PDB file of C-alpha atoms and ligand atoms in Angstrom:
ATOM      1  CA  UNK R   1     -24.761 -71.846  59.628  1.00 44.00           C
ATOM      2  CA  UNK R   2     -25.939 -68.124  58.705  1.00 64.00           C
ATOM      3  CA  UNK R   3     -24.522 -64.923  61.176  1.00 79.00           C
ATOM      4  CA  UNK R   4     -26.610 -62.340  62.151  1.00 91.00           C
ATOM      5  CA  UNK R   5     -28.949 -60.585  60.238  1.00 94.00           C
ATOM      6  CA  UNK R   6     -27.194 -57.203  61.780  1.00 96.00           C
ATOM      7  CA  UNK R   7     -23.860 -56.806  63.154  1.00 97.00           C
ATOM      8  CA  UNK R   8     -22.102 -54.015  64.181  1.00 98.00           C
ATOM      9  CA  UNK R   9     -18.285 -53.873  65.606  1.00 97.00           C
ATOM     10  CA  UNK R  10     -16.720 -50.607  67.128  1.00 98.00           C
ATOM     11  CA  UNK R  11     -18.887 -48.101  65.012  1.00 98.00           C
ATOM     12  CA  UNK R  12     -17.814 -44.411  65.819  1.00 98.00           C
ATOM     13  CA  UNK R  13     -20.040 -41.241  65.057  1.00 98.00           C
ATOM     14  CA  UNK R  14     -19.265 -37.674  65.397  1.00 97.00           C
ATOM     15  CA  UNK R  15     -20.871 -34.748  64.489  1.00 95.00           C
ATOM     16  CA  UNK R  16     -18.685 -31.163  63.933  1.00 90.00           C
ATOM     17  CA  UNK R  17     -20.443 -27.851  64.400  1.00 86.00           C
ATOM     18  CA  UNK R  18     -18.799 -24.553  63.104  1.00 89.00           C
ATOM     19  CA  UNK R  19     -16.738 -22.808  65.554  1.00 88.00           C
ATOM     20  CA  UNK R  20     -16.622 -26.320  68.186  1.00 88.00           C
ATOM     21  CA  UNK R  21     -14.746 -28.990  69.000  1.00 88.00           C
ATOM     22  CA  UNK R  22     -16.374 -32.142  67.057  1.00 89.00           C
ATOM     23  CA  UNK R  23     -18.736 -34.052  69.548  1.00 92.00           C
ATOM     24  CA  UNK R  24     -18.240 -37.990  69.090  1.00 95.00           C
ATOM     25  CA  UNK R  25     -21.724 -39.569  70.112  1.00 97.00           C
ATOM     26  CA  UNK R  26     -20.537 -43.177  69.227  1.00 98.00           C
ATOM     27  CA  UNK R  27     -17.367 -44.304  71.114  1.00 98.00           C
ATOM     28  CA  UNK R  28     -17.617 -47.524  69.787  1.00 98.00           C
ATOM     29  CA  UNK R  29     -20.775 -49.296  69.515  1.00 98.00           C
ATOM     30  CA  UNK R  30     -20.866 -53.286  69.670  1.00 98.00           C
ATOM     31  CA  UNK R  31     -24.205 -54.864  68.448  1.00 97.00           C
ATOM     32  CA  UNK R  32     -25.559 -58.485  67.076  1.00 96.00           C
ATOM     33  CA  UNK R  33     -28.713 -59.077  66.043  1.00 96.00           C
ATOM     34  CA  UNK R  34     -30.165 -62.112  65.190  1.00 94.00           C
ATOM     35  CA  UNK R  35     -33.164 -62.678  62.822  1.00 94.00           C
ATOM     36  CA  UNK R  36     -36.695 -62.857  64.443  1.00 93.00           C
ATOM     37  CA  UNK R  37     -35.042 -60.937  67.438  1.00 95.00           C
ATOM     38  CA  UNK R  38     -36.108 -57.929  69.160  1.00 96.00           C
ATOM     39  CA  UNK R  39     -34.265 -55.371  70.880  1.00 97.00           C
ATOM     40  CA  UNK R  40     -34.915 -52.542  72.829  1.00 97.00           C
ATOM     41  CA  UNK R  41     -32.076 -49.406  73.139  1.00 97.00           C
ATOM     42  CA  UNK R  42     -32.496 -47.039  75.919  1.00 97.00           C
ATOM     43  CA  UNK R  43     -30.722 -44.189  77.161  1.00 94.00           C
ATOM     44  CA  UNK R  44     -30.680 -40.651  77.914  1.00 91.00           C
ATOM     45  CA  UNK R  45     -31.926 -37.733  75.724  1.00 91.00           C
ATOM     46  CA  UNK R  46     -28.818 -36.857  73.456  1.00 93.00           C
ATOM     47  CA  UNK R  47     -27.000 -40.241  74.140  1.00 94.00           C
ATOM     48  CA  UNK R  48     -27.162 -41.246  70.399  1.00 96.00           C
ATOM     49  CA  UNK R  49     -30.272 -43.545  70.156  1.00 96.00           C
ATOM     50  CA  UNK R  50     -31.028 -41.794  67.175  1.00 94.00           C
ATOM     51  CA  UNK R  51     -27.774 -41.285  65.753  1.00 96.00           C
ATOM     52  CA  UNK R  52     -27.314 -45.076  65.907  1.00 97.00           C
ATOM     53  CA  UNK R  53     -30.432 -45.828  64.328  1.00 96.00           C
ATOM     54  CA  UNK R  54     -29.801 -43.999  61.005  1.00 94.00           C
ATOM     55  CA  UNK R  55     -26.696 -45.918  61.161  1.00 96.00           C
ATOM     56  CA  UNK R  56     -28.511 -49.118  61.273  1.00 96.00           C
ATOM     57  CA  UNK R  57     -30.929 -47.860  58.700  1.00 94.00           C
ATOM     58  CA  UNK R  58     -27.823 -47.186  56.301  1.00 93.00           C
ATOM     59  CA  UNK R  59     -29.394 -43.433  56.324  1.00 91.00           C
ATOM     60  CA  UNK R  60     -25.789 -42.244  57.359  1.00 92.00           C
ATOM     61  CA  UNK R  61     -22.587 -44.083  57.383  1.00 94.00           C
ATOM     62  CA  UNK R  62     -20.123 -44.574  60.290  1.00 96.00           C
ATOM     63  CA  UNK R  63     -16.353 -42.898  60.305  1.00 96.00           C
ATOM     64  CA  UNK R  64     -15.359 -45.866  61.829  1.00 97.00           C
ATOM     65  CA  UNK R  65     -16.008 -49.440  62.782  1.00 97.00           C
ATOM     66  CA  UNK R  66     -17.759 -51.990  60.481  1.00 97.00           C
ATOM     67  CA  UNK R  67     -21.854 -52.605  60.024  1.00 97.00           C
ATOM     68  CA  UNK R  68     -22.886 -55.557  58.055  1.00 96.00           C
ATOM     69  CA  UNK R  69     -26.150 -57.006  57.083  1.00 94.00           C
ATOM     70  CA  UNK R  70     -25.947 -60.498  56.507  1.00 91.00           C
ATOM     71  CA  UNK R  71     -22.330 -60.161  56.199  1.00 91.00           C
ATOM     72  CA  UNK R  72     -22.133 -57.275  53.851  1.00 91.00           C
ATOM     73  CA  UNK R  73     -20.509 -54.429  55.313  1.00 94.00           C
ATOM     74  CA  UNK R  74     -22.742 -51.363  53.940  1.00 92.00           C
ATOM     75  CA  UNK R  75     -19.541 -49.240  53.618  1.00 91.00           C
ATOM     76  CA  UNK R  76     -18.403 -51.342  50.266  1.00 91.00           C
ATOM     77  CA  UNK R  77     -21.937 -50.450  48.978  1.00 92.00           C
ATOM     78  CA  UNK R  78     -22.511 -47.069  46.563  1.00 93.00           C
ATOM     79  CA  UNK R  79     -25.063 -44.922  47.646  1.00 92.00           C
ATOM     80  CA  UNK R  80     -27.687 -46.586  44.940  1.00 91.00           C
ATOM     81  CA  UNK R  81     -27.265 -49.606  46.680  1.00 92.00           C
ATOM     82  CA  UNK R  82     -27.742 -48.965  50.450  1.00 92.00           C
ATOM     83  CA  UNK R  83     -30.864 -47.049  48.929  1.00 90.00           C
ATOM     84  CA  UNK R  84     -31.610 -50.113  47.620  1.00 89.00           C
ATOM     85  CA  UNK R  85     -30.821 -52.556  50.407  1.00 91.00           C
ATOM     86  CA  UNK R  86     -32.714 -49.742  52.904  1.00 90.00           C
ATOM     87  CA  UNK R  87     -35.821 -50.125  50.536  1.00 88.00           C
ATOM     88  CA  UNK R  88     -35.469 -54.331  50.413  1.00 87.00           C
ATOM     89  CA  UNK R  89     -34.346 -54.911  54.380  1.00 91.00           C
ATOM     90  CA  UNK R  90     -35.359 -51.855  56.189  1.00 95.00           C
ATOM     91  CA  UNK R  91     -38.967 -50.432  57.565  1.00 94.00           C
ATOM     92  CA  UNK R  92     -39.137 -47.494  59.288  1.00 93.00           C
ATOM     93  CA  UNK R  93     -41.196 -46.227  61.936  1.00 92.00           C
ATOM     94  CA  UNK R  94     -40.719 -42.831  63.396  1.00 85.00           C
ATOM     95  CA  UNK R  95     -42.070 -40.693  66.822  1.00 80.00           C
ATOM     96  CA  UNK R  96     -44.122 -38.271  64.325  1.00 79.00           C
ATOM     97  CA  UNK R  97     -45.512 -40.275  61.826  1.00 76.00           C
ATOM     98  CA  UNK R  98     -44.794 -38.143  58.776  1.00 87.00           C
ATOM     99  CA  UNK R  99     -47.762 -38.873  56.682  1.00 94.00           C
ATOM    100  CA  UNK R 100     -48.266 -36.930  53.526  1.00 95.00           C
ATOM    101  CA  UNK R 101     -51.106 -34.354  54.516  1.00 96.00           C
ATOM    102  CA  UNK R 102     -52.477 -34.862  51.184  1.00 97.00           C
ATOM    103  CA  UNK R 103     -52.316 -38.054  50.408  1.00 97.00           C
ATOM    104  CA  UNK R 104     -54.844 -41.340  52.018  1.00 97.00           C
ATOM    105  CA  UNK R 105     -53.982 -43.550  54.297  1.00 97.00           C
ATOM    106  CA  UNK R 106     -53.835 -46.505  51.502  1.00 97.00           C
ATOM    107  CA  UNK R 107     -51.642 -43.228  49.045  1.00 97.00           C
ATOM    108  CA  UNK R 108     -49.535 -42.847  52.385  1.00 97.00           C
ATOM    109  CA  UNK R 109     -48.771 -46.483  52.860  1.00 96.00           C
ATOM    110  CA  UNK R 110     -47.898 -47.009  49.078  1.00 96.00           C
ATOM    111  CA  UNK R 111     -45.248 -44.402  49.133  1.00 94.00           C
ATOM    112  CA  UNK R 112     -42.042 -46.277  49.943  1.00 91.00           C
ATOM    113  CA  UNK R 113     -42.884 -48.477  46.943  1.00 92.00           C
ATOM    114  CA  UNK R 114     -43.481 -45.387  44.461  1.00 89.00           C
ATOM    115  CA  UNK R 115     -40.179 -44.017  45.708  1.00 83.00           C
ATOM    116  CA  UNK R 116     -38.432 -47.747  44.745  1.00 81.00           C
ATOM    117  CA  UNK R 117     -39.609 -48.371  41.419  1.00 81.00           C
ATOM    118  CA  UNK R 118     -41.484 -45.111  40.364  1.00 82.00           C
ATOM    119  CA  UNK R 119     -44.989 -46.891  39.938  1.00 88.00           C
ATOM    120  CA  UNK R 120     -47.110 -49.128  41.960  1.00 93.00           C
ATOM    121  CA  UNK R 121     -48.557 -52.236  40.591  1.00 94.00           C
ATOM    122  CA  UNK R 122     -51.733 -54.261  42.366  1.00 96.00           C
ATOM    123  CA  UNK R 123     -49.608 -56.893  44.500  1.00 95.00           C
ATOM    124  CA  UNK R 124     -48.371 -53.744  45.767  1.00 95.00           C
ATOM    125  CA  UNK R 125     -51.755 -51.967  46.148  1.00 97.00           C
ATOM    126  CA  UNK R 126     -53.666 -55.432  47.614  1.00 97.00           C
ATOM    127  CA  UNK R 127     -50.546 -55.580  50.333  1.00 96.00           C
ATOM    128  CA  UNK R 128     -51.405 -52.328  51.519  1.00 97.00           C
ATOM    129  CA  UNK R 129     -54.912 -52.885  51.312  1.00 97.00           C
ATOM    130  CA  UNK R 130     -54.906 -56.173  53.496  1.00 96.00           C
ATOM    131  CA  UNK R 131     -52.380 -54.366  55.881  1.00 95.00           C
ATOM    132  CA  UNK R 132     -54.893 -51.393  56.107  1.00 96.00           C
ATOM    133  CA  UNK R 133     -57.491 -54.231  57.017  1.00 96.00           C
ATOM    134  CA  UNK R 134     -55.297 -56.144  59.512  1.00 94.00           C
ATOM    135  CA  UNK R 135     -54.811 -52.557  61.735  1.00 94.00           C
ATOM    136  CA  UNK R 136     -57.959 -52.272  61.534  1.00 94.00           C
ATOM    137  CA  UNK R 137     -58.120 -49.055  59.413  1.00 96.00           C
ATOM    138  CA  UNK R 138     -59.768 -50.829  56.242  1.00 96.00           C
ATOM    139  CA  UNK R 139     -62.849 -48.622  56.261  1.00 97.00           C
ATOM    140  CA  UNK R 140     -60.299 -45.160  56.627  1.00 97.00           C
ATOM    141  CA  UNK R 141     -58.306 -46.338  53.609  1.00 97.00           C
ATOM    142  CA  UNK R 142     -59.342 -43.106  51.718  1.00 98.00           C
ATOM    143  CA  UNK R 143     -59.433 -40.958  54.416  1.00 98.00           C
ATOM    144  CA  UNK R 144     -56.435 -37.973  54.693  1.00 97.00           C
ATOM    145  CA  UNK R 145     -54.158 -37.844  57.914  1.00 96.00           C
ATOM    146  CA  UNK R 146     -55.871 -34.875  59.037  1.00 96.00           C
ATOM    147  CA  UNK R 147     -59.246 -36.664  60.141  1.00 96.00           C
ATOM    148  CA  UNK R 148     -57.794 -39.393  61.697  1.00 95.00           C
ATOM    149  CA  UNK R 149     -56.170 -40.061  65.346  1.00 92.00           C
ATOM    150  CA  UNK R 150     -52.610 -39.645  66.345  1.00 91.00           C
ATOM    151  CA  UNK R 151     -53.027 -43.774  67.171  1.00 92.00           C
ATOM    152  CA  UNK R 152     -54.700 -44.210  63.832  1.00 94.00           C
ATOM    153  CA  UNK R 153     -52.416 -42.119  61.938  1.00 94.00           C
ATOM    154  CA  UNK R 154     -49.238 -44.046  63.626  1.00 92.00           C
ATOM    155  CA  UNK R 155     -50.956 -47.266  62.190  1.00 94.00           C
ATOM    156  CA  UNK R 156     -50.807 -45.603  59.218  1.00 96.00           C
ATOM    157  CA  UNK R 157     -46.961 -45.179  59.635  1.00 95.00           C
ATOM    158  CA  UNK R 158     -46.626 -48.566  60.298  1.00 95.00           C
ATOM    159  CA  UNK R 159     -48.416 -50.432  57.316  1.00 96.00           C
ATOM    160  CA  UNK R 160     -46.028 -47.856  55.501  1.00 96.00           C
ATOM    161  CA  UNK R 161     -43.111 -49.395  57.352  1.00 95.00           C
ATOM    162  CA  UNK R 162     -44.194 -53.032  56.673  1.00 95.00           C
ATOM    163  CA  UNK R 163     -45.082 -52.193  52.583  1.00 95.00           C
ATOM    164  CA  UNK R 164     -42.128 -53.400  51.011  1.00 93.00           C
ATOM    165  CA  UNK R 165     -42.069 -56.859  53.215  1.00 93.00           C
ATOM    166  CA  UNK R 166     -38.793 -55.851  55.234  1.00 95.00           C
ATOM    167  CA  UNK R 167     -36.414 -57.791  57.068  1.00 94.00           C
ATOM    168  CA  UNK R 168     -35.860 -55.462  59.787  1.00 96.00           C
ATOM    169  CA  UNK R 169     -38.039 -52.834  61.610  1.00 97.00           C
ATOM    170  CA  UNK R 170     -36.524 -50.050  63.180  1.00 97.00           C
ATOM    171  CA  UNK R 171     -38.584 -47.793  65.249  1.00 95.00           C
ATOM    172  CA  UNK R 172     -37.979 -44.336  66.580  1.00 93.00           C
ATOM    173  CA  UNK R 173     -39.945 -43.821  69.890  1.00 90.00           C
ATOM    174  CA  UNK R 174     -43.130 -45.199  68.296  1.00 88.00           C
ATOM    175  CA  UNK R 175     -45.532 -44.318  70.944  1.00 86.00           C
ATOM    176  CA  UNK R 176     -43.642 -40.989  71.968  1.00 81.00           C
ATOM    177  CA  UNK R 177     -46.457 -38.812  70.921  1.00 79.00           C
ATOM    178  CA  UNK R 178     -49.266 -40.926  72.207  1.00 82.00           C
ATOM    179  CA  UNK R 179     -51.283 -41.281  75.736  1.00 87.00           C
ATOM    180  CA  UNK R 180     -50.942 -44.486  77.611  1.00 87.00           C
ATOM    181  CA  UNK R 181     -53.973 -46.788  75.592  1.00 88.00           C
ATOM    182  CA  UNK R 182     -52.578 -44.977  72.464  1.00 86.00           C
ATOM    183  CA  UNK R 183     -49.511 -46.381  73.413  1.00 88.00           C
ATOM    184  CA  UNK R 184     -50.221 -49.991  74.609  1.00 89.00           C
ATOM    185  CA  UNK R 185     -52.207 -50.175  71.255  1.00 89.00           C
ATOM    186  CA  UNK R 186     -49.318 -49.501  68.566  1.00 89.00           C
ATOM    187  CA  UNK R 187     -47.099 -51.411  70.711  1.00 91.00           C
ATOM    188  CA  UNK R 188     -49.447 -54.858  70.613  1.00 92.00           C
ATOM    189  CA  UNK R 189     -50.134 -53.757  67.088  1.00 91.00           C
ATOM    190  CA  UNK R 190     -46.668 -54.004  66.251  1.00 92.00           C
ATOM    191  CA  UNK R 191     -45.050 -56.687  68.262  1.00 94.00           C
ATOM    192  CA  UNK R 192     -48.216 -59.008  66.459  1.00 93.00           C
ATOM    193  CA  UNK R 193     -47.094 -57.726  63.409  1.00 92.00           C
ATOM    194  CA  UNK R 194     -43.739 -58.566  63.681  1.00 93.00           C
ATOM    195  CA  UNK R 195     -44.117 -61.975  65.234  1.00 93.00           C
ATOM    196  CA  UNK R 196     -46.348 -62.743  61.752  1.00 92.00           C
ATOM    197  CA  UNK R 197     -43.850 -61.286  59.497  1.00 90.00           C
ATOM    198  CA  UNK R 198     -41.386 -62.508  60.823  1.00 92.00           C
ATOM    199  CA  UNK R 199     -39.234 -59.717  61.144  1.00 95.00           C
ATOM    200  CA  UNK R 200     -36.478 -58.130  63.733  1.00 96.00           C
ATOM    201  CA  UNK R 201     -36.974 -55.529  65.849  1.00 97.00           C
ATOM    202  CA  UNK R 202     -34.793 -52.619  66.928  1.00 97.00           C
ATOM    203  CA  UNK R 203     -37.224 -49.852  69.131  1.00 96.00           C
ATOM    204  CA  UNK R 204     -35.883 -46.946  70.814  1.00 95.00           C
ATOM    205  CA  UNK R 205     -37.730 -45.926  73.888  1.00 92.00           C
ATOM    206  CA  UNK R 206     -37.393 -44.280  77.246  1.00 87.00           C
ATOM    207  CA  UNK R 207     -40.505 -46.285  78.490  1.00 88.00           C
ATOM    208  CA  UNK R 208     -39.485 -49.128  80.759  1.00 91.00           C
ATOM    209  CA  UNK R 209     -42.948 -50.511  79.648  1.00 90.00           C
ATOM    210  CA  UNK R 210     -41.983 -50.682  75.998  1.00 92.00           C
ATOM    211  CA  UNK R 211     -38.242 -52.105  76.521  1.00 95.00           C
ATOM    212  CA  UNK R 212     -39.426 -54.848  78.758  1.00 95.00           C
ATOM    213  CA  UNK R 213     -41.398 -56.241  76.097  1.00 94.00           C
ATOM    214  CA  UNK R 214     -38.608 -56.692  73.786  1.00 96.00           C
ATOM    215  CA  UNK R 215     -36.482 -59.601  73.827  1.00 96.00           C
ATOM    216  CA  UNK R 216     -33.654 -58.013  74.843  1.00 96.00           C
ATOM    217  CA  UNK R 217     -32.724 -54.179  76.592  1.00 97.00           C
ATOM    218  CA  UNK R 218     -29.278 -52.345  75.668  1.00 98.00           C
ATOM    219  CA  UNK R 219     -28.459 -49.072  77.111  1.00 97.00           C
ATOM    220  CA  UNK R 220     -26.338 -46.369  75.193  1.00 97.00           C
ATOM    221  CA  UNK R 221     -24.486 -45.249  77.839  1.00 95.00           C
ATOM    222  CA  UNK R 222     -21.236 -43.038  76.896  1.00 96.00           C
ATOM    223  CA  UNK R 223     -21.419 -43.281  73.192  1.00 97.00           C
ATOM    224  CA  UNK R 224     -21.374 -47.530  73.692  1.00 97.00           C
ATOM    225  CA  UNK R 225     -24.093 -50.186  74.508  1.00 97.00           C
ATOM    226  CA  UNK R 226     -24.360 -51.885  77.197  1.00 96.00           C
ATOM    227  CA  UNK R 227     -26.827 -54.908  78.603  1.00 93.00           C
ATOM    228  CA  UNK R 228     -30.022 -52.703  80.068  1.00 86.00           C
TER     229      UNK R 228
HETATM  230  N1  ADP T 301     -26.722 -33.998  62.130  1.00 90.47           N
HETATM  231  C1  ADP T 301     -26.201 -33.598  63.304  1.00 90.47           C
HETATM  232  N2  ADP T 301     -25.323 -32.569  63.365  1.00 90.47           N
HETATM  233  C2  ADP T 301     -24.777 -32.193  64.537  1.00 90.47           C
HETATM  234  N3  ADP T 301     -25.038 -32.774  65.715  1.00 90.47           N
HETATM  235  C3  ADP T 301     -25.905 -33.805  65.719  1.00 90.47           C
HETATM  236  C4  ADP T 301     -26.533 -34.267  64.516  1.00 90.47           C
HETATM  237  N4  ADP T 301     -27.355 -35.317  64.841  1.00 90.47           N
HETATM  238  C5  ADP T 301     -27.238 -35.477  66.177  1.00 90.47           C
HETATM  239  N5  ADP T 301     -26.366 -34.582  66.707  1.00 90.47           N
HETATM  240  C6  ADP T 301     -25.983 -34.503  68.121  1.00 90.47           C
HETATM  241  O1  ADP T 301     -25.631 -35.811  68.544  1.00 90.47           O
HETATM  242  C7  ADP T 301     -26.096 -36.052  69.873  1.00 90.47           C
HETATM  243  C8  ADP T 301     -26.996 -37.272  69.894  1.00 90.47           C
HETATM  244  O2  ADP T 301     -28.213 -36.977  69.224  1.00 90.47           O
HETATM  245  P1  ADP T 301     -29.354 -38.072  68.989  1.00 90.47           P
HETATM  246  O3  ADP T 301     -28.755 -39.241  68.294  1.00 90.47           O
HETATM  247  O4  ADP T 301     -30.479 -37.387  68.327  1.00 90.47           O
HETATM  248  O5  ADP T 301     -29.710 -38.470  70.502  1.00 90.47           O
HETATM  249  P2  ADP T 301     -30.994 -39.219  71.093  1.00 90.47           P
HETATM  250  O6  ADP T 301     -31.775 -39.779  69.962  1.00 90.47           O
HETATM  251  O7  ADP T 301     -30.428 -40.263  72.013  1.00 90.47           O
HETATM  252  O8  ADP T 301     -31.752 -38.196  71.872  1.00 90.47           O
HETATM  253  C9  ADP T 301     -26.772 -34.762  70.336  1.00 90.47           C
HETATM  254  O9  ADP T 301     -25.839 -34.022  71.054  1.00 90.47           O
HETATM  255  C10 ADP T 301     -27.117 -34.077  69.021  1.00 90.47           C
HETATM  256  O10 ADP T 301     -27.117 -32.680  69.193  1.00 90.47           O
HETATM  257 MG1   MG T 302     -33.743 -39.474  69.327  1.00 90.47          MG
END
């Protein structure tokens, strides 16, 4: 029998500032995640959500606890390889999509795969193409962020996100800076895309809207996670 795809066990995060006491965000954060699963966390402004998903995203490590992906703790890795197992497992999607302003969309969505291996070849280029296609923004594959919507430009994001075929999709507030059909759009957009990919979720949101269409709702409450 496999574990979870994720698993975290009593990670601790604190951050110092010059001339303060340091602030521990993570008290001791408990998390399993099973492939094909989605999760929303929740929780205040400041509570961590963010914190803990860099974590997750082996963009920072923990000072304490353990956080394994399929049972490898990323702390035994060097930094070359949780770059590498962030570009193999890990899409990102982020509140502000952080598109290149001079780059396409299709340029923009090949990115993570020039930053692995330097070039891109044309299973690469026909995945983003037919990605492009399936968000419907086949016809604004040449066009530059700056002419297209906020809800276009997130699509963007996520066909960048999905790229490298991850295992696990971590998104930021996704529809933070979008209205309320903005919103619903991305979100259907990329529950469908998930559910054919077959990839986990992790989403942070403050919408009650967004969480309840996750599998499951956590709270970071006091630097630790609790059932939302
Ligand atoms: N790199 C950092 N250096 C210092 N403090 C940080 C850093 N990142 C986050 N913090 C602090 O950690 C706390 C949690 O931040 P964050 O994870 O961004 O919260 P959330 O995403 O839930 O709003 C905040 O008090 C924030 O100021
Ligand atoms: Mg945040």
């Amino acid at each position: 029998m496999s574990g979870p795809l994720l698993a975290l066990r009593a990670v601790t995060k604190a951050f110092s500032v010059p001339g303060a006491a340091p602030v521990e965000v993570l008290k001791g954060v408990d998390l399993d995640l099973e492939s094909g699963a989605s999760l929303a966390i929740m929780g205040p402004s400041g509570s961590g959500k963010s914190t803990l998903l860099n974590l997750i995203g082996a963009l920072d490590l923990p000072d304490g606890g353990t956080l394994a992906y399929k049972g490898e703790s990323i702390r035994e890795l060097t930094e070359a390889q949780r770059a590498a197992l962030r570009n193999r497992e890990i899409g990102f999607v982020f509140q502000l999509h952080h598109l290149l302003p001079q780059c396409t969309a299709l340029e923009n969505a090949l990115v993570p795969r020039l930053a692995f291996k330097k070039k891109v070849d044309a299973e690469d280029v026909k995945r983003a193409e037919r990605l492009l296609e399936r968000v419907g923004l086949g016809p604004r594959r040449d066009a530059l962020p700056g002419i297209l919507s906020g809800g276009e430009r997130q699509r963007v994001a996520l066909v960048r996100a999905l790229v490298s075929r991850p295992a696990l999709l971590l998104a930021d507030e996704p529809t933070g800076s979008l209205d309320a059909k903005g919103s619903r759009e991305i979100l259907d957009l990329l529950l469908e895309l998930v559910r054919e990919e077959g990839l986990s979720l992790i989403t942070v949101t403050h919408a009650p809207s967004v969480a309840l269409r996750m599998d499951r709702r956590m709270e970071l409450v006091d630097g630790r996670l609790r059932p939302g």
